[in-house]
Each structure stands twice: as structure tokens, then as C-alpha cells.
């Protein structure tokens, strides 16, 4: 988080185009650049290479060996090399070859990582990935984004923003995702204008827009594209590349962690209308990180408050991992599960009850 006090509001206008409106930037407090080999157009970024290699060289994802075995499996490769999939991958490469410079909204998830990977391998293409860091983003996701960018070989710029300054986010309103995506894409548009990137790419995929699930982030992009000066493109939507396609293409690329569990922003851990604070978000992030280190892969700690203002922590885990918590013979929590420190931590932070959701992890369970 940036220092408290008056927000910075620098104005940016698109050079050479008086019709483009000036866009206000809120809360940009730090610009941290990470440079990877083979793609940076800025010589000063190369100075960061030794630091980057030192920080990320030895960090591996938990299931990397399992993933490598799956890449070498004949059955898997026959699926990954199907004519239909190869055609979609070729279309994606051609899409990038037609660009002169691209700025990629980069979270380190499967979608944006594939975009960054193809950009980095496209000859002559100027490219950079941008990650937004705020109290809403789990710290482990920032570290993963750094590692993936380093493995891919693309320059990564991290922008720290005070997203809680935005009312729709601070009060965890129903439109929080719309407000957040709009702010993020406005920030990227400013960077693109000032640093000479012609195209902004975002990782919404074809499955996202053809399903029945509401996509406020997609709506925010479409609304911005209706304004002068905005041109945000979604290659996976344009080329009808689905989530399944993305995961299959990613499995063929050794630099991409195709088995990485999906992650969502920390606001999804709270009921709508809950006033979000940095301290509250940090508590949940720390507790989830403790469980990650204890060996759990898919974790959500959902927070509720009853009429007596008592706080409940509801832990969602992958159903296959629930058994790690219990010693059935002893009829108690397993001493090997390392859950007791998490319980103590949450109670020290003011939670009256720490519970396990027997239905397991469910994306969007706070929307029920």
C-alpha cells in the first residue's frame, strides 16, 4: 500500500489526438519493473536480470513434476496436438504477429500467462506485462506472477494502487468487479499512451462470454471501448478460444503452470456490503497463506458476521484435501494438518468461530 494522505491525480492525454479525453489516475504509488531476457526494449531493465534470476530460479510449483509427466504422456499429447487445437494456436500466433506493440493485463493466471507467452516469442514484437498490486490481491499471487513472467521472458511492471479508495470496492458493493476492472484498464490505457504501446490485450476467454455467468469485468471493457481513445482487445474472444483450449495449449509450454489453481481477489471472501480494510484483507491473506504452506492447494477463507457482530471464518477446501484435517481414529483434528496455528491466528484476529464448509471449495459461494 502507498502512504496515506492525499491521492495523486496525474492527468494523461493521448498524444496527437485532441479528441481523446483525459483520464484520471488514482493511487499509483509505486512502479516496480521486472525485466526478463529476450524481449525488453529498454536497456535499463536488463540491470534487474541478476536479481530476478536469484529470486525466482529455484521456485517451483508444487505439481511441476506431475505436470511434466503429463506433458510427456502419449495419450495427453495426442489430445494436445489435435488439428482443431493446433489451428487455434496458430491463429493466436498470427494474431500477435499482426501487432507492433502490446501491453498485457497480467495476473499470472492461465489466460493472461498464455497471452504473455505468445507475445514473448513473437519476433520483433514490443511487449510488456502489467500487474496491479493492491490489498485485494493475495501476496502469493504477486510472487507467482513474477516467477511466470521471468520464466516466459517478458518484462513485468507492477503498479501498486489504492483500490480501497474507490467507494464501490471499499464497501464491497455488487458492482465491485465492474469498478475494479474499469480502474485497471484505465490505468493500462494511460501506460500504453505514455510508453508507446499500440494495443492493450486482456485475457477474457470465449467460455467467459458464452456462459450464463454474469461478467461485470467484461462489461466494463466493452463500455470503455465505446469511449474515444480506448481500444482494449480480447484475443481469446476474437478467436473463439475457450478455457479448455487455453489449458491444453498451456500444457504444451514448459514455462506455463497449467495446473495452477484459479485464484480470485480477496473481496470475494466477504459478504456484499462489508466495509473492507487493509487489515481485514491482510488477515485473510495471511491465514490462507499459512494453509498453503501447510500443503493445501485450493483454499478460501470466507468471512461472515452474525447479528451479535461475532465473526465467523468458514474454510473451503478441495474435497480431496479435507481428510488431511482429521485423525479419524483419535476423533480429533490431525496433529499433522498444521491447522491449529491457523485457528489460533484467526481467533487472535477477532474471529469467534472457525468452521469447515463440508461442501468444499465452490467458486462464487458468497453469491448464493
CSV table of C-alpha atoms in Angstrom, one decimal:
chain,number,residue,atom,x,y,z
A,1,UNK,CA,0.0,0.0,0.0
A,2,UNK,CA,1.2,3.5,-0.7
A,3,UNK,CA,1.4,6.1,2.1
A,4,UNK,CA,-1.7,7.6,3.5
A,5,UNK,CA,-2.6,11.1,2.5
A,6,UNK,CA,-3.7,13.0,-0.5
A,7,UNK,CA,-4.1,10.9,-3.6
A,8,UNK,CA,-2.1,11.6,-6.7
A,9,UNK,CA,-4.2,12.5,-9.7
A,10,UNK,CA,-1.9,12.9,-12.7
A,11,UNK,CA,-3.6,13.6,-16.0
A,12,UNK,CA,-2.8,11.8,-19.1
A,13,UNK,CA,-4.0,12.6,-22.7
A,14,UNK,CA,-3.4,10.6,-25.8
A,15,UNK,CA,-0.5,12.3,-27.8
A,16,UNK,CA,-1.6,13.7,-31.1
A,17,UNK,CA,-5.3,13.2,-30.6
A,18,UNK,CA,-7.2,16.0,-29.1
A,19,UNK,CA,-10.4,14.0,-29.2
A,20,UNK,CA,-9.2,11.6,-26.5
A,21,UNK,CA,-10.4,12.5,-23.1
A,22,UNK,CA,-8.1,13.0,-20.2
A,23,UNK,CA,-8.2,10.1,-17.8
A,24,UNK,CA,-7.7,10.5,-14.1
A,25,UNK,CA,-5.3,8.0,-12.3
A,26,UNK,CA,-5.9,7.2,-8.7
A,27,UNK,CA,-3.4,6.0,-6.2
A,28,UNK,CA,-0.4,5.0,-8.3
A,29,UNK,CA,2.3,4.9,-5.7
A,30,UNK,CA,5.0,2.5,-6.8
A,31,UNK,CA,6.3,1.3,-10.2
A,32,UNK,CA,8.3,-1.8,-9.8
A,33,UNK,CA,9.8,-3.2,-13.1
A,34,UNK,CA,11.0,-6.8,-13.6
A,35,UNK,CA,12.9,-7.5,-16.8
A,36,UNK,CA,13.2,-10.9,-18.4
A,37,UNK,CA,15.6,-12.0,-21.1
A,38,UNK,CA,14.9,-11.8,-24.8
A,39,UNK,CA,12.2,-9.2,-25.0
A,40,UNK,CA,12.9,-5.9,-23.2
A,41,UNK,CA,13.3,-2.9,-25.4
A,42,UNK,CA,14.7,-0.8,-22.6
A,43,UNK,CA,18.4,-1.4,-21.8
A,44,UNK,CA,18.0,-0.2,-18.2
A,45,UNK,CA,15.6,-3.1,-17.5
A,46,UNK,CA,18.5,-5.5,-18.1
A,47,UNK,CA,20.0,-4.5,-14.8
A,48,UNK,CA,17.3,-6.3,-13.0
A,49,UNK,CA,18.1,-9.6,-14.6
A,50,UNK,CA,20.6,-11.0,-12.0
A,51,UNK,CA,18.1,-10.0,-9.2
A,52,UNK,CA,15.3,-11.7,-11.0
A,53,UNK,CA,17.2,-14.9,-11.6
A,54,UNK,CA,18.3,-15.0,-7.9
A,55,UNK,CA,14.7,-14.5,-6.7
A,56,UNK,CA,12.9,-16.9,-8.9
A,57,UNK,CA,15.4,-19.5,-10.3
A,58,UNK,CA,14.7,-22.1,-7.6
A,59,UNK,CA,11.0,-21.5,-7.1
A,60,UNK,CA,8.8,-24.3,-8.5
A,61,UNK,CA,5.1,-25.1,-8.3
A,62,UNK,CA,4.0,-28.0,-6.2
A,63,UNK,CA,2.9,-30.2,-9.0
A,64,UNK,CA,5.6,-29.3,-11.6
A,65,UNK,CA,6.9,-32.9,-11.7
A,66,UNK,CA,3.4,-34.3,-12.2
A,67,UNK,CA,2.7,-31.7,-14.9
A,68,UNK,CA,6.0,-32.6,-16.7
A,69,UNK,CA,5.0,-36.2,-16.7
A,70,UNK,CA,1.6,-35.4,-18.2
A,71,UNK,CA,3.3,-33.4,-20.9
A,72,UNK,CA,5.3,-36.4,-21.8
A,73,UNK,CA,2.4,-38.8,-21.8
A,74,UNK,CA,1.4,-40.1,-25.3
A,75,UNK,CA,-2.3,-40.0,-24.5
A,76,UNK,CA,-2.2,-36.5,-23.4
A,77,UNK,CA,0.0,-35.3,-26.3
A,78,UNK,CA,-2.4,-36.8,-28.8
A,79,UNK,CA,-5.2,-34.6,-27.4
A,80,UNK,CA,-2.9,-31.6,-27.2
A,81,UNK,CA,-1.8,-32.0,-30.8
A,82,UNK,CA,-5.3,-32.3,-32.3
A,83,UNK,CA,-5.8,-30.5,-35.6
A,84,UNK,CA,-8.5,-28.2,-34.1
A,85,UNK,CA,-6.3,-27.2,-31.2
A,86,UNK,CA,-3.3,-26.6,-33.4
A,87,UNK,CA,-5.4,-24.4,-35.7
A,88,UNK,CA,-6.5,-22.3,-32.8
A,89,UNK,CA,-2.9,-22.0,-31.5
A,90,UNK,CA,-1.7,-21.0,-35.0
A,91,UNK,CA,-4.5,-18.4,-35.2
A,92,UNK,CA,-3.3,-17.0,-31.9
A,93,UNK,CA,0.3,-16.7,-33.1
A,94,UNK,CA,-0.9,-15.0,-36.3
A,95,UNK,CA,-3.0,-12.6,-34.2
A,96,UNK,CA,0.2,-11.5,-32.3
A,97,UNK,CA,2.3,-11.3,-35.5
A,98,UNK,CA,0.0,-8.7,-36.8
A,99,UNK,CA,0.6,-6.4,-33.8
A,100,UNK,CA,3.5,-3.9,-33.5
A,101,UNK,CA,3.4,-3.5,-29.7
A,102,UNK,CA,1.2,-4.9,-27.0
A,103,UNK,CA,0.6,-4.2,-23.3
A,104,UNK,CA,-0.9,-7.1,-21.5
A,105,UNK,CA,-3.1,-7.1,-18.4
A,106,UNK,CA,-1.2,-9.8,-16.4
A,107,UNK,CA,-2.4,-11.6,-13.3
A,108,UNK,CA,-0.3,-14.7,-13.6
A,109,UNK,CA,-3.4,-16.8,-14.2
A,110,UNK,CA,-3.7,-19.3,-17.1
A,111,UNK,CA,-5.4,-16.8,-19.5
A,112,UNK,CA,-3.0,-13.8,-19.2
A,113,UNK,CA,0.0,-16.1,-18.9
A,114,UNK,CA,-0.7,-17.6,-22.3
A,115,UNK,CA,-1.1,-14.2,-23.8
A,116,UNK,CA,2.3,-13.1,-22.3
A,117,UNK,CA,3.9,-16.4,-23.5
A,118,UNK,CA,2.9,-15.9,-27.1
A,119,UNK,CA,3.8,-12.2,-27.0
A,120,UNK,CA,7.3,-13.0,-25.7
A,121,UNK,CA,8.0,-15.5,-28.5
A,122,UNK,CA,6.7,-13.3,-31.4
A,123,UNK,CA,9.7,-11.9,-33.3
A,124,UNK,CA,10.0,-8.1,-33.4
A,125,UNK,CA,7.0,-7.5,-31.1
A,126,UNK,CA,7.4,-4.9,-28.4
A,127,UNK,CA,5.6,-6.2,-25.3
A,128,UNK,CA,5.2,-5.7,-21.6
A,129,UNK,CA,3.0,-7.2,-18.9
A,130,UNK,CA,1.4,-5.1,-16.2
A,131,UNK,CA,0.2,-6.5,-12.9
A,132,UNK,CA,-1.8,-4.4,-10.4
A,133,UNK,CA,-0.9,-4.8,-6.8
A,134,UNK,CA,-3.4,-3.8,-4.1
A,135,UNK,CA,-4.7,-5.1,-0.7
A,136,UNK,CA,-7.3,-7.0,-2.8
A,137,UNK,CA,-4.6,-9.2,-4.4
A,138,UNK,CA,-3.2,-12.2,-2.4
A,139,UNK,CA,0.6,-11.7,-2.0
A,140,UNK,CA,1.3,-15.2,-3.2
A,141,UNK,CA,-0.3,-14.3,-6.5
A,142,UNK,CA,2.1,-11.4,-6.9
A,143,UNK,CA,5.1,-13.7,-6.3
A,144,UNK,CA,3.6,-16.3,-8.8
A,145,UNK,CA,3.1,-13.5,-11.4
A,146,UNK,CA,6.8,-12.5,-11.0
A,147,UNK,CA,8.0,-16.1,-11.5
A,148,UNK,CA,5.9,-16.8,-14.5
A,149,UNK,CA,6.9,-13.5,-16.2
A,150,UNK,CA,10.6,-14.4,-15.5
A,151,UNK,CA,10.1,-17.9,-16.9
A,152,UNK,CA,8.3,-16.6,-20.0
A,153,UNK,CA,10.9,-13.9,-20.6
A,154,UNK,CA,8.7,-10.8,-20.7
A,155,UNK,CA,9.1,-7.5,-18.9
A,156,UNK,CA,6.8,-7.2,-16.0
A,157,UNK,CA,5.8,-3.9,-14.5
A,158,UNK,CA,4.0,-3.9,-11.1
A,159,UNK,CA,1.7,-1.0,-10.3
A,160,UNK,CA,0.6,-0.5,-6.7
A,161,UNK,CA,-2.9,1.1,-6.4
A,162,UNK,CA,-5.1,2.1,-3.5
A,163,UNK,CA,-8.1,0.3,-4.8
A,164,UNK,CA,-9.9,0.7,-1.5
A,165,UNK,CA,-10.1,4.4,-2.2
A,166,UNK,CA,-12.9,3.5,-4.7
A,167,UNK,CA,-16.3,3.5,-3.0
A,168,UNK,CA,-17.7,0.6,-4.9
A,169,UNK,CA,-14.8,-1.6,-3.8
A,170,UNK,CA,-14.3,-0.3,-0.2
A,171,UNK,CA,-17.9,-1.0,0.6
A,172,UNK,CA,-17.8,-4.3,-1.3
A,173,UNK,CA,-20.8,-3.3,-3.4
A,174,UNK,CA,-22.4,-5.6,-6.0
A,175,UNK,CA,-20.7,-3.7,-8.8
A,176,UNK,CA,-17.2,-4.0,-7.3
A,177,UNK,CA,-15.8,-6.1,-10.2
A,178,UNK,CA,-17.0,-3.6,-12.7
A,179,UNK,CA,-15.4,-0.7,-10.8
A,180,UNK,CA,-12.2,-2.6,-10.3
A,181,UNK,CA,-11.8,-3.7,-14.0
A,182,UNK,CA,-12.6,-0.2,-15.2
A,183,UNK,CA,-9.9,1.3,-13.0
A,184,UNK,CA,-7.4,-1.3,-14.0
A,185,UNK,CA,-8.0,-0.9,-17.7
A,186,UNK,CA,-7.9,2.9,-17.4
A,187,UNK,CA,-4.5,2.6,-15.8
A,188,UNK,CA,-3.2,0.3,-18.5
A,189,UNK,CA,-4.5,2.7,-21.1
A,190,UNK,CA,-2.6,5.6,-19.5
A,191,UNK,CA,0.6,3.5,-19.5
A,192,UNK,CA,0.1,2.5,-23.2
A,193,UNK,CA,-0.3,6.1,-24.2
A,194,UNK,CA,2.7,7.4,-22.3
A,195,UNK,CA,5.0,4.5,-23.2
A,196,UNK,CA,4.1,4.0,-26.8
A,197,UNK,CA,2.1,0.7,-26.8
A,198,UNK,CA,-0.4,0.5,-29.6
A,199,UNK,CA,-2.6,-2.3,-28.3
A,200,UNK,CA,-3.9,-3.4,-24.9
A,201,UNK,CA,-4.6,-7.1,-24.5
A,202,UNK,CA,-6.9,-8.7,-21.8
A,203,UNK,CA,-7.4,-12.4,-21.1
A,204,UNK,CA,-11.2,-12.8,-21.1
A,205,UNK,CA,-11.8,-16.1,-22.9
A,206,UNK,CA,-14.6,-17.3,-25.1
A,207,UNK,CA,-16.1,-19.5,-22.4
A,208,UNK,CA,-16.4,-16.4,-20.2
A,209,UNK,CA,-18.7,-14.6,-22.6
A,210,UNK,CA,-20.8,-17.6,-23.9
A,211,UNK,CA,-21.8,-18.9,-20.4
A,212,UNK,CA,-24.6,-17.9,-18.2
A,213,UNK,CA,-22.4,-16.3,-15.5
A,214,UNK,CA,-22.5,-12.5,-15.2
A,215,UNK,CA,-19.2,-10.9,-16.3
A,216,UNK,CA,-19.1,-7.4,-14.9
A,217,UNK,CA,-15.4,-7.1,-15.8
A,218,UNK,CA,-16.2,-7.8,-19.5
A,219,UNK,CA,-19.0,-5.3,-19.4
A,220,UNK,CA,-16.5,-2.7,-18.1
A,221,UNK,CA,-14.2,-3.3,-21.0
A,222,UNK,CA,-17.0,-3.1,-23.5
A,223,UNK,CA,-18.1,0.2,-22.0
A,224,UNK,CA,-14.6,1.6,-22.2
A,225,UNK,CA,-14.2,0.5,-25.8
A,226,UNK,CA,-17.3,2.7,-26.6
A,227,UNK,CA,-15.4,5.7,-25.5
A,228,UNK,CA,-12.9,7.7,-27.7
A,229,UNK,CA,-9.3,6.7,-27.0
A,230,UNK,CA,-9.8,3.2,-25.8
A,231,UNK,CA,-9.0,0.0,-27.7
A,232,UNK,CA,-8.8,-3.0,-25.4
A,233,UNK,CA,-8.7,-6.3,-27.3
A,234,UNK,CA,-9.6,-9.8,-26.1
A,235,UNK,CA,-7.8,-12.2,-28.4
A,236,UNK,CA,-9.4,-15.3,-26.9
A,237,UNK,CA,-12.9,-13.9,-27.5
A,238,UNK,CA,-12.0,-12.7,-31.0
A,239,UNK,CA,-10.6,-16.2,-31.9
A,240,UNK,CA,-13.2,-18.2,-30.1
A,241,UNK,CA,-10.6,-19.8,-27.8
A,242,UNK,CA,-12.2,-21.4,-24.8
A,243,UNK,CA,-10.9,-22.0,-21.3
A,244,UNK,CA,-10.3,-25.7,-22.1
A,245,UNK,CA,-8.3,-24.7,-25.2
A,246,UNK,CA,-6.2,-22.3,-23.1
A,247,UNK,CA,-5.3,-25.0,-20.6
A,248,UNK,CA,-4.5,-27.5,-23.3
A,249,UNK,CA,-2.2,-25.1,-25.2
A,250,UNK,CA,-0.6,-24.1,-22.0
A,251,UNK,CA,0.3,-27.7,-21.2
A,252,UNK,CA,2.5,-27.8,-24.2
A,253,UNK,CA,4.5,-24.9,-22.9
A,254,UNK,CA,7.0,-25.8,-20.2
A,255,UNK,CA,7.2,-22.3,-18.9
A,256,UNK,CA,3.5,-22.2,-18.1
A,257,UNK,CA,2.0,-23.8,-14.9
A,258,UNK,CA,-1.2,-25.3,-16.4
A,259,UNK,CA,-2.1,-26.9,-13.1
A,260,UNK,CA,-2.1,-23.7,-11.1
A,261,UNK,CA,-5.4,-23.5,-9.1
A,262,UNK,CA,-7.5,-20.5,-10.0
A,263,UNK,CA,-7.5,-17.5,-7.6
A,264,UNK,CA,-9.8,-14.6,-7.0
A,265,UNK,CA,-9.5,-11.3,-5.3
A,266,UNK,CA,-9.8,-11.1,-1.5
A,267,UNK,CA,-13.0,-9.1,-1.7
A,268,UNK,CA,-14.8,-12.4,-2.6
A,269,UNK,CA,-14.1,-13.7,0.9
A,270,UNK,CA,-16.6,-11.2,2.4
A,271,UNK,CA,-20.4,-10.6,2.1
A,272,UNK,CA,-21.5,-7.7,-0.1
A,273,UNK,CA,-21.8,-4.5,2.0
A,274,UNK,CA,-18.9,-5.4,4.3
A,275,UNK,CA,-16.5,-2.4,4.6
A,276,UNK,CA,-13.1,-3.7,3.5
A,277,UNK,CA,-10.0,-2.5,5.3
A,278,UNK,CA,-6.3,-3.3,4.6
A,279,UNK,CA,-6.1,-5.1,8.0
A,280,UNK,CA,-9.1,-7.3,7.3
A,281,UNK,CA,-7.9,-8.3,3.9
A,282,UNK,CA,-4.4,-8.9,5.2
A,283,UNK,CA,-5.7,-11.2,7.9
A,284,UNK,CA,-7.5,-13.5,5.4
A,285,UNK,CA,-4.5,-13.4,3.1
A,286,UNK,CA,-2.1,-14.4,5.9
A,287,UNK,CA,-4.4,-17.2,7.0
A,288,UNK,CA,-4.8,-18.6,3.5
A,289,UNK,CA,-1.0,-18.4,3.0
A,290,UNK,CA,-0.5,-20.4,6.3
A,291,UNK,CA,-2.7,-23.1,4.9
A,292,UNK,CA,-0.9,-23.1,1.5
A,293,UNK,CA,2.4,-23.6,3.3
A,294,UNK,CA,0.7,-26.5,5.3
A,295,UNK,CA,0.1,-28.3,2.0
A,296,UNK,CA,-3.4,-27.3,0.9
A,297,UNK,CA,-3.8,-26.2,-2.7
A,298,UNK,CA,-7.3,-24.8,-3.1
A,299,UNK,CA,-8.3,-22.6,-0.2
A,300,UNK,CA,-10.9,-19.9,0.5
A,301,UNK,CA,-11.5,-18.5,4.0
A,302,UNK,CA,-14.9,-16.8,3.8
A,303,UNK,CA,-15.9,-14.3,6.5
A,304,UNK,CA,-19.3,-13.8,8.0
A,305,UNK,CA,-20.7,-11.7,10.8
A,306,UNK,CA,-23.9,-12.6,12.8
A,307,UNK,CA,-26.4,-10.3,14.4
A,308,UNK,CA,-24.4,-10.2,17.6
A,309,UNK,CA,-21.4,-8.9,15.5
A,310,UNK,CA,-19.5,-12.1,16.1
A,311,UNK,CA,-17.2,-13.0,13.2
A,312,UNK,CA,-17.1,-16.5,11.6
A,313,UNK,CA,-14.4,-17.9,9.4
A,314,UNK,CA,-15.7,-20.5,7.0
A,315,UNK,CA,-12.9,-22.5,5.4
A,316,UNK,CA,-13.5,-24.0,2.0
A,317,UNK,CA,-11.0,-26.7,0.8
A,318,UNK,CA,-10.9,-29.1,-2.1
A,319,UNK,CA,-12.9,-32.1,-1.1
A,320,UNK,CA,-9.9,-34.4,-1.8
A,321,UNK,CA,-7.9,-32.5,0.8
A,322,UNK,CA,-10.4,-32.4,3.7
A,323,UNK,CA,-9.2,-35.7,5.0
A,324,UNK,CA,-5.9,-34.1,5.9
A,325,UNK,CA,-7.5,-32.2,8.7
A,326,UNK,CA,-8.7,-35.1,10.7
A,327,UNK,CA,-7.3,-38.1,12.7
A,328,UNK,CA,-10.4,-40.4,12.4
A,329,UNK,CA,-9.0,-42.9,14.9
A,330,UNK,CA,-8.4,-40.3,17.5
A,331,UNK,CA,-11.6,-38.5,16.7
A,332,UNK,CA,-9.9,-35.1,16.6
A,333,UNK,CA,-8.0,-32.7,14.3
A,334,UNK,CA,-4.9,-34.3,12.9
A,335,UNK,CA,-1.7,-33.1,14.5
A,336,UNK,CA,-0.1,-33.3,11.1
A,337,UNK,CA,-2.6,-31.0,9.4
A,338,UNK,CA,-1.0,-27.8,10.8
A,339,UNK,CA,-4.5,-26.3,11.1
A,340,UNK,CA,-4.2,-25.4,14.8
A,341,UNK,CA,-1.9,-22.4,14.2
A,342,UNK,CA,-4.4,-21.1,11.6
A,343,UNK,CA,-7.3,-21.4,14.1
A,344,UNK,CA,-5.2,-19.6,16.8
A,345,UNK,CA,-4.3,-16.9,14.4
A,346,UNK,CA,-7.8,-16.2,13.3
A,347,UNK,CA,-9.1,-16.1,16.9
A,348,UNK,CA,-6.3,-13.7,17.8
A,349,UNK,CA,-7.6,-11.5,15.0
A,350,UNK,CA,-11.1,-11.4,16.5
A,351,UNK,CA,-12.9,-14.4,14.9
A,352,UNK,CA,-15.2,-16.1,17.4
A,353,UNK,CA,-15.6,-19.3,15.3
A,354,UNK,CA,-13.5,-21.1,12.7
A,355,UNK,CA,-15.5,-23.7,10.7
A,356,UNK,CA,-15.1,-26.1,7.8
A,357,UNK,CA,-17.5,-26.0,5.0
A,358,UNK,CA,-18.4,-29.6,4.3
A,359,UNK,CA,-19.4,-28.8,0.7
A,360,UNK,CA,-15.8,-27.9,0.0
A,361,UNK,CA,-14.5,-25.2,-2.3
A,362,UNK,CA,-17.1,-23.5,-4.6
A,363,UNK,CA,-16.3,-20.6,-6.8
A,364,UNK,CA,-18.7,-17.7,-6.1
A,365,UNK,CA,-20.2,-19.3,-2.9
A,366,UNK,CA,-20.6,-15.8,-1.4
A,367,UNK,CA,-23.1,-15.0,-4.2
A,368,UNK,CA,-25.5,-17.7,-3.1
